[in-house]
Amino acid sequence: MLQPIFQLHLTDPIAINLAAVGKFDGKHPSLAYATTGGKVCIHSPHATADQPQIQYLNINKDITAVAAGRLGAASDRDVLLVGTSSSLQAYDVHANQDLFFKDIQDGVSTLAVGQLGWTDVPAAIAGGINCLLGLDAAGNELYWTVTGDKVSAVALSSVSGKGRVELIVGTDDFSIKALYNDTVVAEIAEADRVIGLASLKGTKFGYALANGTIGVYDRGSRTWRVKSKHTLTALCSHDLDGDGQLELISGWSNGRIEVRKADSGQLIFKDSMSASVAAIVKADYRGDGADQVVVCAVNGEVRGYLPLDPNVAPTPQLVAANQALKLQELALHKQELLFELQGYQVNRVAGPSGDAQTAYIIPQDTSVQTVVMADAIQRSCSLAVSADHDTVIRGVMLFAEQIFEGESIFYYPQSPSSEVEVPMALKKDAAVNVLIKVMVGKQGSSIYHVFESELRLPKFCMYAPADQEALPMASSSVAFSIAERPARVAMWVEHSFGTDNGVQHGPEGVEAHFLSLRDGRPLTISMRATQVVVRTEDLELAGEVVQDAAAYLGLTDLESTAHFPDHMQDFQAVLAKVDECNSNRLKMMAEAAESSTAVKVLVVKAEDARLLGEFGIMKKMYNQLQHLNRQLVMEHTKRATNHNELLEALKLVNTMIQHAARLRLGAAKARVVTACRAAIKENSTITLLKIIREGRA
C-alpha cells in the first residue's frame, strides 16, 4: 500500500490528462493544470509572501493539451505550453509574456517537450489530426510528418537501443510507431485506441489503450499486458520501490492508483484517491532534493508519494499492507482452483457410470484440424474446424487482437457435428495469431473436452482467389521494380494471402488474381521481368500490399509510380474544400471583429443614455445590442461548422499524404512527406499531385 508524504486540496477542479509540472522561475516546481472556463491554474507551493500561490491564465478556448519544459538551449527556466483546437501557445510564466502563439489548423491533441535525436535544440512536439509538428523556442518549424490518424499520445525514448532519442507516437487508428526523423523504427498494431505512453528504462516503454489495457513493450515486442474494466486516465513511470528500475504507474477512472513492475507487470503498490485520477507527474514538489510522484484527482486533491529508500527498513504499516496484498493474490488463485475442482466434481457426478461412462469418453488420439477458407462465390471467409473419431463439436472460441471486437468470438452450432464452419467478417487486414479453443465430446454427452490450438491468420485472408476472366480489370495501380526472382514473389503472395490457388508463376513472371470479400473489388498482382504491378482501386490497400511485400522480401528502399485517377480527382476536390474553408474563415473572422467593435459602441451609447436619463435611447441601443448578439451567435455557429469542415478536409489531406508515402520505402518515403509539406505551404496543387504520382516534385 502506498503511503502519501503530503496531501493538499486545490479549490479548482483538474481536467483529465491536462496537468504538468515545471520550474517556471528556474528553481521551484509549480503545478499547472487546466480547469473550467478555458483557464490554466498554476499552483506554486514555494511562492514568497508577496506572490500568490495560485495564478490563472485565461485562454478563453477549450484546452486540449498542457505541457511544460525548457525550449531554448540557453534557457534556465521552463515554459508552459497550452494547446487548443486551433492554436499552440508557449507562455513564459516568470516574465508574464508569450514566447510564441501559433495558429494550428489541425489543432493540438497532445503535447510533449524534449530534444529529439535529430535536432540541435529542444522542441515542443504537438500532435494533431493526422500529423506531428515540432517547434523551437521561437515557434519555427523543426519537424513535421504525417500519421495514420489523430495523434493521442507521444513520448520520448530509445526503442531501437541505439542510444538515440526517438519519438513514440500513439494514434486513434490503434497504432504505435517509433520514429527517428522520417524513419519508422518500429510499428505496432494494437487492439484499441492508444491513450497513453510512458518511457521506461532502456528500450522499454509503457502503453495504455481505451479498452482498459495497459502493458509494456521492449524493442517493439510485448513483455506483458493486463486489462481492467475501468478507464485509464493517467500513465507515468518512476522508481517507487527503490530497486533502480522504473515502474509503470497508472491512474484510473475509479480513483485507483497502481504501481507495476516493468519487466513482469506484477502489482507491487496500490492506493485510491477520493475521485477519478486526472494526472500523474514527477517533481521535487517539497523542495527536499528528491522527486516525488504527484497524483492529481479531478476534484482538486493532490497527493505526493516518495520512493522507498532501500537502506531504510520499511515501516510496519507498509509491511502489513504488502502482506495483505500477497494474501489477496493467493486467495484469488485459491478461489480459481476451487472453481475448477468443483467443475470436475460436478461433471463426474452428473455423468454416466460404469461402461456407459466409458462410452462417453473420447479416444486419447482424438485431434482437431483447422483451416481458413475463403470463398469468392459466396464472398465469405470462415474457419473450418473438424474433429475425428465420431466426436462432435459443441462450440468454438476464437481469441485474437485487432480483428475481433472485444478480442474474441464464440460460435455455437445449432446442432453438434464433427465439422463446423465459423464465419469471420474481418474489418481489418492484419497477420495475427488466433488462439482456438474447441469443445469436443461424444454424441449425446454433456461432458466436453477443450482442445487448444494456435493458427497464424494470413494478413490478406479476406481476399479470395478468383478467375481472371470473371474479374474486371482495375483502372488504378502502383508499379515498382525489385531485384527478386519470380519464385520469391510467388512465395510472398502465397504466404500473405494464405493460398497457392490462382497464383501462376514461372521463369517469365507471376500472375495472381483475388476478389475482396468485403466489397467485391478486384486485386491483381503481376510481375514481368523486374517490374511488379499491383492493380486495385483502393489506395490504402495498395500501400498495405507494398509494405507487406517489402517486409517479406527484406526491402529497405523502394521507388514507385502510382496511378489512381479516382483518388486524385477526389483529392483535388478536398484541396479545393480546404481553400474554400480557409477563405471563409478569414472572411468570418473579419466580420466577427467588425461586429465586436459595433457591440462596444452600442454598450457605450447605452450607458451614456442611462447616465443622461434618456431611457428611450437606452432601450433602443439595448434592442440593437440584443439583435446584434443573436447575429453573433449565428455567426459563431457558422464559424464552428466551417472549422469542423476544415478539420475534416485537412485530415483527408494528411491521410492522402500518408497513403502516398506508404507506396514507397526508405529515402523515397521520407522525400514524399517532405515534398508534400513544401507543396502545401506553396499552395501548389499541381506539384502535390505529381509528388503523389511519381514520388518526387
XYZ file of C-alpha atoms in Angstrom:
697
model
C 0.000 0.000 0.000
C 1.348 3.424 -0.950
C 1.676 5.973 1.832
C 1.445 9.656 0.745
C 4.005 12.026 2.271
C 1.909 15.112 1.570
C -1.661 15.863 0.626
C -3.445 19.071 -0.318
C -6.767 20.161 -1.768
C -6.924 22.755 -4.540
C -10.032 24.857 -4.959
C -10.334 24.326 -8.717
C -11.147 21.039 -10.461
C -8.401 19.467 -12.563
C -9.153 18.356 -16.130
C -8.173 14.782 -17.014
C -4.730 14.434 -18.630
C -4.258 18.221 -18.668
C -1.606 18.852 -15.999
C 2.166 19.354 -15.946
C 4.910 20.366 -13.533
C 7.556 22.920 -14.452
C 10.180 25.145 -12.839
C 8.792 28.339 -14.296
C 11.126 30.519 -12.179
C 14.077 28.209 -12.828
C 14.229 26.962 -9.221
C 10.923 25.860 -7.725
C 8.415 23.418 -9.240
C 4.842 24.558 -9.864
C 1.799 22.542 -10.902
C -0.017 23.861 -13.987
C -3.370 22.354 -14.886
C -6.399 23.139 -17.000
C -9.591 23.885 -15.141
C -13.096 25.077 -16.008
C -13.831 28.099 -18.178
C -10.853 27.749 -20.508
C -8.354 28.670 -17.783
C -4.981 27.317 -16.719
C -4.292 27.363 -12.981
C -0.688 27.497 -11.717
C -0.097 26.350 -8.134
C 3.284 27.439 -6.719
C 3.812 25.941 -3.223
C 7.141 27.746 -2.775
C 5.906 31.238 -3.656
C 7.177 34.065 -1.465
C 4.933 36.103 0.795
C 4.473 38.871 -1.790
C 3.482 36.381 -4.518
C 0.195 34.478 -4.775
C 0.323 30.691 -4.593
C -2.420 30.436 -7.220
C -2.255 32.214 -10.583
C -4.664 31.992 -13.506
C -4.020 32.189 -17.217
C -7.143 32.862 -19.266
C -7.021 31.001 -22.585
C -10.737 31.521 -23.369
C -10.761 28.385 -25.513
C -11.282 24.711 -24.880
C -7.884 23.454 -23.702
C -6.827 20.154 -25.279
C -3.211 19.713 -24.091
C -0.846 21.048 -21.411
C 2.928 20.505 -21.081
C 5.973 22.166 -19.530
C 9.690 22.080 -20.272
C 12.739 24.029 -21.404
C 12.698 25.089 -25.034
C 15.667 27.398 -25.514
C 19.080 25.751 -25.346
C 20.333 28.566 -23.079
C 17.125 28.928 -21.082
C 17.278 28.427 -17.304
C 13.532 28.031 -16.715
C 10.643 26.006 -18.050
C 7.983 27.230 -20.444
C 4.271 26.465 -20.185
C 2.722 25.064 -23.364
C -1.042 25.193 -23.847
C -2.745 23.600 -26.848
C -6.280 24.207 -28.090
C -8.324 23.008 -31.044
C -6.809 25.740 -33.234
C -3.588 27.055 -31.641
C -0.455 26.419 -29.578
C 0.741 28.959 -27.033
C 4.177 28.976 -25.366
C 3.990 31.128 -22.237
C 6.842 32.337 -20.035
C 5.174 32.352 -16.607
C 8.031 34.138 -14.826
C 8.222 37.003 -17.352
C 4.441 37.006 -17.906
C 4.758 37.025 -21.685
C 4.265 34.779 -24.684
C 7.278 33.165 -26.308
C 5.118 32.473 -29.338
C 1.498 31.980 -30.338
C 0.949 29.808 -33.377
C -2.273 29.080 -35.230
C -2.506 25.350 -35.951
C -5.397 24.449 -38.212
C -5.129 20.755 -37.347
C -5.463 21.557 -33.655
C -3.382 20.161 -30.791
C -4.439 16.855 -29.247
C -1.312 16.080 -27.191
C 1.966 17.788 -26.231
C 5.493 16.847 -25.189
C 8.745 18.760 -24.687
C 12.250 17.412 -25.250
C 15.230 17.212 -27.561
C 14.845 14.767 -30.407
C 17.761 12.728 -31.624
C 17.922 14.571 -34.952
C 17.507 18.183 -33.728
C 20.058 20.511 -32.162
C 17.653 22.271 -29.784
C 14.726 21.162 -27.594
C 11.367 21.046 -29.374
C 7.727 21.466 -28.467
C 6.111 18.399 -30.049
C 2.434 18.847 -30.891
C 0.252 16.019 -32.110
C -2.825 16.886 -34.146
C -5.137 15.393 -36.730
C -3.002 13.016 -38.806
C 0.219 14.944 -38.222
C 3.086 15.704 -35.841
C 4.672 19.139 -35.534
C 7.920 20.118 -33.780
C 8.614 23.792 -32.952
C 11.597 25.586 -31.415
C 11.547 28.377 -28.810
C 10.644 30.967 -31.446
C 7.796 28.928 -32.928
C 9.764 27.947 -36.032
C 9.089 24.546 -37.537
C 11.744 21.929 -36.743
C 9.879 18.794 -37.714
C 6.692 17.723 -39.463
C 5.335 14.373 -40.548
C 2.016 12.675 -41.183
C 0.424 9.902 -39.135
C -2.301 7.360 -39.822
C -4.906 9.091 -37.631
C -5.310 11.635 -34.843
C -2.306 11.616 -32.500
C -3.464 10.666 -28.999
C -0.162 10.189 -27.123
C 3.555 10.944 -27.545
C 6.672 10.043 -25.558
C 10.458 10.211 -25.986
C 12.506 7.029 -25.633
C 15.095 4.820 -27.352
C 13.167 1.862 -28.714
C 15.897 0.733 -31.120
C 18.564 0.569 -28.385
C 20.986 2.690 -30.422
C 21.325 5.297 -27.689
C 19.432 7.982 -29.592
C 16.217 9.738 -28.639
C 13.287 8.523 -30.724
C 9.685 9.658 -30.822
C 6.970 7.187 -29.815
C 3.562 8.071 -31.233
C 0.165 6.568 -30.429
C -2.788 7.252 -32.731
C -6.526 6.669 -32.891
C -6.121 4.006 -35.591
C -4.838 1.553 -32.919
C -1.230 2.084 -33.940
C 2.018 2.742 -32.035
C 5.048 3.903 -34.015
C 8.620 4.696 -33.018
C 10.059 7.385 -35.313
C 13.556 8.658 -35.877
C 13.007 11.699 -38.070
C 11.045 10.288 -41.039
C 12.188 6.684 -40.493
C 9.813 4.241 -38.812
C 11.953 2.326 -36.296
C 9.111 0.127 -35.053
C 5.409 -0.172 -35.821
C 2.913 -1.972 -33.586
C -0.765 -2.651 -34.253
C -2.921 -2.725 -31.132
C -6.495 -3.738 -30.333
C -7.902 -0.290 -29.473
C -7.183 3.419 -29.453
C -3.892 4.343 -27.777
C -4.480 6.859 -24.962
C -1.196 6.849 -23.024
C 2.555 6.287 -23.441
C 5.331 6.355 -20.834
C 9.073 5.976 -21.337
C 10.795 3.321 -19.210
C 14.421 2.363 -18.780
C 16.375 1.318 -21.856
C 14.306 0.137 -24.796
C 11.087 -0.347 -22.812
C 8.002 1.832 -22.842
C 4.561 1.524 -21.312
C 1.290 1.960 -23.163
C -2.417 2.236 -22.392
C -5.492 1.597 -24.531
C -9.038 2.947 -24.407
C -10.397 -0.524 -23.537
C -8.597 -0.523 -20.183
C -5.454 -2.390 -21.271
C -2.003 -1.368 -20.039
C 1.304 -3.072 -20.721
C 4.965 -2.780 -21.663
C 6.842 -3.207 -24.929
C 10.569 -3.896 -25.226
C 12.156 -3.247 -28.649
C 8.714 -3.445 -30.218
C 7.840 -6.814 -28.617
C 5.227 -7.015 -25.910
C 6.524 -8.016 -22.469
C 3.192 -8.153 -20.648
C -0.269 -6.636 -20.508
C -3.256 -6.557 -18.153
C -6.807 -5.391 -18.708
C -9.247 -3.593 -16.411
C -12.940 -2.828 -16.670
C -12.184 0.781 -15.734
C -10.833 3.543 -17.985
C -7.226 4.628 -17.656
C -6.822 8.377 -17.111
C -3.076 8.791 -16.400
C 0.175 6.943 -17.095
C 3.649 7.655 -15.745
C 6.910 5.921 -14.791
C 9.141 6.255 -11.718
C 11.242 4.123 -9.389
C 8.985 3.824 -6.355
C 10.377 0.661 -4.738
C 13.996 1.861 -4.735
C 15.419 -1.003 -6.832
C 16.881 1.281 -9.504
C 14.311 0.233 -12.122
C 11.387 2.337 -13.303
C 7.911 1.054 -12.520
C 4.770 1.715 -14.553
C 2.301 3.871 -12.600
C -1.312 4.047 -13.758
C -4.283 6.109 -12.615
C -7.870 5.031 -13.231
C -11.352 6.479 -13.540
C -12.394 4.866 -10.240
C -9.612 6.734 -8.384
C -7.320 3.704 -8.118
C -3.525 4.096 -8.379
C -1.459 1.039 -9.363
C 2.305 0.539 -9.484
C 3.518 -2.442 -11.517
C 6.920 -3.926 -12.257
C 8.042 -3.019 -15.763
C 9.519 -6.447 -16.500
C 6.641 -8.640 -15.270
C 3.550 -6.490 -14.643
C 3.434 -7.596 -11.001
C 1.331 -5.273 -8.854
C 3.564 -4.029 -6.009
C 1.727 -0.948 -4.693
C -1.769 0.454 -4.867
C -3.827 3.275 -3.388
C -7.122 5.062 -4.033
C -7.997 8.722 -4.461
C -11.299 10.279 -3.450
C -12.185 10.887 -7.115
C -11.060 9.915 -10.611
C -7.330 10.368 -11.210
C -6.676 13.343 -13.504
C -2.883 13.245 -13.910
C 0.334 11.688 -12.557
C 3.546 13.752 -12.763
C 7.051 13.665 -11.265
C 8.641 16.601 -9.408
C 10.532 17.651 -6.302
C 7.359 19.314 -5.084
C 8.533 19.571 -1.470
C 11.901 21.029 -2.424
C 13.907 18.481 -0.406
C 16.037 17.273 -3.315
C 14.106 14.067 -4.062
C 11.498 13.662 -6.795
C 8.039 12.588 -5.721
C 5.224 11.089 -7.728
C 2.455 13.691 -7.630
C -1.049 12.315 -8.233
C -3.896 14.719 -9.022
C -7.606 13.934 -8.833
C -10.375 15.686 -10.753
C -11.799 17.193 -7.541
C -8.535 19.048 -6.800
C -6.999 16.540 -4.390
C -3.205 16.245 -4.772
C -1.021 13.603 -3.120
C 2.731 13.088 -3.199
C 4.462 9.711 -2.897
C 8.158 9.342 -2.096
C 10.166 6.360 -3.391
C 11.281 3.809 -0.822
C 14.833 4.035 0.481
C 16.449 0.576 0.141
C 18.764 1.393 3.085
C 15.859 2.134 5.425
C 13.731 -0.647 6.869
C 10.075 -0.454 5.772
C 7.527 0.680 8.319
C 5.262 -1.922 10.000
C 2.264 -0.397 8.190
C 3.950 -0.887 4.802
C 4.971 -4.464 5.626
C 1.418 -5.270 6.714
C -0.024 -3.705 3.559
C 2.324 -5.717 1.313
C 1.481 -8.915 3.145
C -2.230 -8.206 2.765
C -1.733 -7.664 -0.968
C 0.066 -11.012 -1.334
C -2.607 -12.789 0.712
C -5.273 -11.299 -1.540
C -3.486 -12.634 -4.646
C -3.152 -16.105 -3.080
C -6.816 -16.111 -2.034
C -7.841 -15.232 -5.589
C -5.707 -18.053 -7.002
C -7.170 -20.457 -4.443
C -10.700 -19.461 -5.464
C -9.912 -20.152 -9.123
C -8.581 -23.623 -8.270
C -11.658 -24.381 -6.153
C -13.959 -23.414 -9.025
C -12.003 -25.703 -11.370
C -12.173 -28.583 -8.882
C -15.897 -28.032 -8.380
C -16.429 -28.258 -12.143
C -14.625 -31.617 -12.294
C -16.698 -32.957 -9.390
C -20.000 -31.843 -10.900
C -19.159 -33.447 -14.250
C -18.168 -36.691 -12.558
C -21.403 -36.890 -10.547
C -23.628 -35.867 -13.475
C -22.040 -38.260 -15.965
C -22.970 -41.918 -16.538
C -21.318 -44.662 -14.557
C -19.582 -47.906 -15.433
C -19.480 -48.985 -19.079
C -21.883 -46.191 -20.016
C -19.434 -43.629 -18.713
C -16.624 -45.207 -20.722
C -18.750 -44.873 -23.852
C -18.801 -41.112 -23.407
C -15.009 -40.774 -23.102
C -13.357 -39.671 -26.327
C -10.271 -41.576 -27.592
C -6.890 -40.307 -26.454
C -5.682 -39.758 -30.017
C -8.635 -37.510 -30.916
C -7.426 -34.467 -32.830
C -8.905 -31.242 -34.150
C -7.986 -29.725 -37.516
C -8.481 -26.091 -38.522
C -8.119 -24.355 -41.866
C -9.031 -20.901 -43.182
C -11.404 -20.941 -46.161
C -12.097 -18.002 -48.483
C -14.960 -18.386 -50.978
C -15.101 -15.842 -53.809
C -18.530 -17.036 -54.983
C -20.193 -16.764 -51.565
C -17.979 -13.791 -50.615
C -17.277 -15.265 -47.232
C -14.293 -16.108 -45.078
C -14.603 -18.824 -42.474
C -12.591 -21.079 -40.214
C -13.310 -24.739 -40.912
C -12.969 -26.899 -37.771
C -13.217 -30.694 -37.799
C -12.812 -33.463 -35.226
C -12.220 -37.199 -35.819
C -13.262 -40.491 -34.124
C -17.013 -39.795 -34.417
C -16.805 -36.913 -31.950
C -18.892 -33.761 -32.245
C -18.050 -30.100 -31.808
C -20.264 -28.174 -29.396
C -18.620 -24.772 -29.518
C -15.623 -22.858 -30.874
C -13.930 -19.909 -29.171
C -11.509 -17.641 -31.047
C -9.183 -15.176 -29.317
C -7.180 -12.602 -31.266
C -6.270 -8.956 -31.052
C -7.078 -6.304 -33.697
C -9.528 -8.349 -35.758
C -12.327 -9.274 -33.313
C -14.464 -6.835 -31.397
C -13.749 -7.470 -27.737
C -10.763 -9.583 -28.892
C -12.832 -12.785 -29.009
C -15.827 -14.513 -30.578
C -17.788 -17.649 -29.622
C -19.541 -19.837 -32.190
C -22.271 -22.234 -31.067
C -23.557 -24.556 -33.821
C -27.291 -25.249 -33.795
C -26.702 -28.979 -33.988
C -23.431 -30.618 -32.868
C -21.446 -32.236 -35.681
C -17.892 -33.276 -36.423
C -17.375 -30.380 -38.857
C -18.329 -26.719 -38.386
C -17.516 -23.501 -40.192
C -17.028 -20.389 -38.079
C -17.830 -17.264 -40.144
C -15.306 -14.434 -39.854
C -16.160 -10.931 -41.081
C -12.808 -9.220 -40.567
C -12.825 -5.440 -40.987
C -9.052 -5.067 -40.852
C -6.159 -6.704 -42.691
C -3.719 -7.963 -40.078
C -1.487 -11.002 -39.709
C -2.297 -12.259 -36.205
C -2.088 -15.435 -34.172
C -5.549 -16.787 -33.337
C -5.947 -18.892 -30.200
C -8.599 -21.537 -30.875
C -10.475 -23.456 -28.181
C -12.797 -26.213 -29.388
C -15.328 -28.047 -27.165
C -15.335 -31.705 -28.317
C -17.300 -34.657 -26.950
C -19.250 -37.777 -27.814
C -22.734 -37.505 -29.322
C -25.289 -37.088 -26.526
C -22.680 -36.460 -23.843
C -22.826 -33.434 -21.537
C -19.092 -33.674 -20.839
C -16.799 -31.911 -23.309
C -13.062 -31.752 -23.673
C -11.445 -28.451 -24.648
C -8.810 -28.664 -27.391
C -6.487 -25.689 -27.755
C -4.507 -24.752 -30.825
C -2.993 -21.700 -32.444
C -3.338 -20.619 -36.047
C -1.466 -17.895 -37.904
C -4.068 -15.938 -39.851
C -2.719 -14.577 -43.169
C -2.871 -10.807 -43.476
C -4.950 -10.810 -46.646
C -7.228 -13.755 -45.900
C -10.251 -11.598 -46.793
C -9.182 -11.788 -50.463
C -10.180 -14.985 -52.250
C -8.516 -16.385 -55.386
C -10.618 -15.659 -58.441
C -10.683 -16.454 -62.147
C -9.082 -13.730 -64.247
C -11.812 -13.884 -66.881
C -14.539 -13.331 -64.286
C -12.835 -10.263 -62.793
C -12.969 -6.708 -64.157
C -9.599 -5.044 -64.634
C -8.885 -2.327 -62.056
C -8.134 1.075 -63.580
C -5.754 2.090 -60.765
C -2.345 0.641 -59.970
C 1.065 1.099 -58.393
C 4.223 -0.138 -60.101
C 7.737 -0.664 -58.749
C 10.898 -2.545 -59.686
C 12.702 -5.064 -57.492
C 15.695 -7.343 -57.984
C 13.941 -10.532 -56.936
C 13.221 -13.878 -58.553
C 9.578 -14.529 -59.537
C 9.570 -17.604 -57.299
C 10.268 -15.432 -54.232
C 7.451 -13.061 -55.152
C 5.115 -16.035 -55.609
C 6.130 -17.329 -52.168
C 5.233 -13.941 -50.662
C 1.800 -13.980 -52.328
C 1.091 -17.498 -51.092
C 2.260 -16.599 -47.572
C 0.311 -13.350 -47.189
C -2.883 -14.491 -48.918
C -2.838 -17.972 -47.407
C -3.275 -19.866 -50.646
C -1.400 -21.077 -53.714
C -4.623 -21.445 -55.672
C -4.762 -18.965 -58.533
C -1.090 -17.955 -58.225
C 0.569 -18.578 -61.585
C 4.348 -18.229 -61.706
C 7.237 -19.295 -63.829
C 10.604 -18.023 -65.036
C 8.908 -15.233 -67.014
C 6.825 -13.809 -64.150
C 3.971 -14.036 -61.650
C 0.228 -13.522 -62.014
C -2.305 -13.656 -59.140
C -5.943 -12.531 -59.079
C -8.080 -12.010 -55.987
C -11.529 -10.736 -55.087
C -12.207 -8.695 -51.964
C -14.739 -10.449 -49.733
C -15.706 -7.073 -48.241
C -16.723 -5.028 -51.287
C -16.235 -7.374 -54.252
C -13.487 -5.272 -55.864
C -10.628 -6.983 -57.729
C -6.966 -7.124 -56.724
C -4.304 -8.238 -59.192
C -0.582 -8.746 -58.546
C 1.659 -9.316 -61.541
C 5.394 -9.410 -62.204
C 7.175 -9.183 -65.531
C 10.974 -9.142 -65.529
C 11.777 -6.926 -62.519
C 8.609 -4.811 -62.503
C 5.768 -5.577 -60.093
C 2.322 -4.067 -60.672
C -0.417 -4.069 -58.032
C -3.812 -3.264 -59.544
C -6.572 -2.145 -57.180
C -8.994 0.753 -56.829
C -8.126 1.108 -53.136
C -5.080 3.321 -52.500
C -4.825 2.268 -48.853
C -4.861 -1.416 -49.818
C -2.119 -0.784 -52.388
C 0.063 0.711 -49.656
C -0.596 -2.263 -47.369
C 0.389 -4.693 -50.149
C 3.589 -2.763 -50.909
C 4.598 -2.608 -47.232
C 3.851 -6.295 -46.695
C 5.854 -7.303 -49.769
C 8.780 -5.145 -48.627
C 8.748 -6.714 -45.162
C 8.696 -10.277 -46.556
C 11.334 -9.647 -49.228
C 13.581 -7.579 -46.940
C 13.420 -4.365 -48.960
C 14.592 -1.129 -47.313
C 14.387 1.364 -50.208
C 11.708 1.392 -52.864
C 10.588 3.862 -55.534
C 7.161 3.511 -57.121
C 4.803 5.152 -59.577
C 1.133 5.442 -58.659
C -1.861 5.830 -60.946
C -5.111 6.369 -59.051
C -7.268 8.755 -61.123
C -10.386 8.483 -58.943
C -8.435 9.202 -55.769
C -6.662 12.111 -57.457
C -9.965 13.612 -58.528
C -11.355 13.300 -55.005
C -8.123 14.745 -53.605
C -8.387 17.796 -55.830
C -11.917 18.353 -54.508
C -10.593 18.093 -50.943
C -7.861 20.656 -51.656
C -10.481 22.988 -53.124
C -12.545 22.466 -49.963
C -9.549 23.437 -47.803
C -9.064 26.656 -49.784
C -12.774 27.439 -49.502
C -12.832 26.837 -45.741
C -9.731 28.967 -45.220
C -11.243 31.783 -47.274
C -14.494 31.574 -45.302
C -12.555 31.513 -42.038
C -10.698 34.730 -42.813
C -13.875 36.415 -44.014
C -15.851 35.417 -40.922
C -13.011 36.490 -38.620
C -13.092 39.959 -40.183
C -16.869 40.108 -39.810
C -16.618 38.983 -36.173
C -14.060 41.715 -35.440
C -16.353 44.311 -37.029
C -19.335 43.051 -35.008
C -17.288 43.138 -31.794
C -16.487 46.805 -32.459
C -20.179 47.512 -33.019
C -21.003 45.804 -29.700
C -18.563 48.059 -27.850
C -20.069 51.172 -29.472
C -23.641 50.159 -28.591
C -22.701 49.387 -24.976
C -21.044 52.804 -24.606
C -24.031 54.597 -26.175
C -26.498 52.703 -23.980
C -24.527 53.558 -20.846
C -24.286 57.228 -21.848
C -28.054 57.358 -22.424
C -28.637 55.803 -18.990
C -26.469 58.404 -17.292
C -28.271 61.217 -19.156
C -31.669 59.802 -18.300
C -32.583 59.217 -21.952
C -34.160 55.836 -21.364
C -35.828 55.686 -24.763
C -32.442 55.890 -26.481
C -31.035 53.420 -23.941
C -33.824 50.937 -24.747
C -33.186 51.395 -28.458
C -29.455 50.738 -28.008
C -30.089 47.584 -25.974
C -32.600 46.325 -28.564
C -29.960 46.776 -31.252
C -27.446 45.083 -28.983
C -29.770 42.110 -28.486
C -30.292 41.823 -32.245
C -26.543 42.016 -32.830
C -25.948 39.384 -30.150
C -28.292 36.973 -31.955
C -26.353 37.603 -35.158
C -23.071 36.923 -33.348
C -24.421 33.621 -32.023
C -25.463 32.608 -35.538
C -22.079 33.642 -36.922
C -20.350 31.644 -34.213
C -22.319 28.560 -35.270
C -21.243 29.166 -38.860
C -17.599 29.538 -37.804
C -17.765 26.343 -35.752
C -19.284 24.444 -38.678
C -16.670 25.838 -41.054
C -13.896 24.928 -38.604
C -15.123 21.322 -38.335
C -15.332 21.049 -42.125
C -11.799 22.421 -42.363
C -10.519 19.868 -39.865
C -12.152 17.018 -41.777
C -10.658 18.270 -45.048
C -7.188 18.649 -43.504
C -7.482 15.135 -42.109
C -8.203 13.821 -45.621
C -5.198 15.755 -46.974
C -2.851 14.275 -44.361
C -4.352 10.822 -44.904
C -3.668 11.099 -48.628
C -0.044 12.039 -47.957
C 0.257 9.094 -45.572
C -1.134 6.687 -48.165
C 1.172 8.087 -50.855
C 4.175 7.677 -48.542
C 3.275 4.048 -47.833
C 3.674 3.279 -51.541
C 7.422 3.849 -51.034
C 10.171 2.880 -48.609
C 13.254 4.469 -47.099
C 14.511 7.719 -48.558
C 11.734 7.795 -51.160
C 9.088 7.619 -48.436
C 10.688 10.452 -46.435
C 11.039 12.531 -49.596
C 7.322 12.230 -50.355
C 6.346 13.556 -46.906
C 8.830 16.455 -47.042
C 7.968 17.425 -50.624
C 4.213 17.270 -49.950
C 4.661 19.548 -46.930
C 6.568 22.067 -49.075
C 3.942 21.911 -51.845
C 1.144 22.550 -49.333
C 2.975 25.580 -47.953
C 3.386 26.911 -51.502
C -0.256 26.074 -52.263
C 0.846 24.247 -55.412
C -1.795 21.631 -56.237
C -0.106 20.529 -59.474
C 3.186 19.832 -57.685
C 1.389 17.976 -54.899
C -0.397 15.664 -57.325
C 2.867 14.994 -59.178
C 4.607 14.041 -55.930
C 1.865 11.567 -55.077
C 2.050 10.015 -58.549
C 5.801 9.919 -59.097
C 7.288 10.254 -55.614
C 9.181 13.445 -56.382
C 8.466 17.066 -57.324
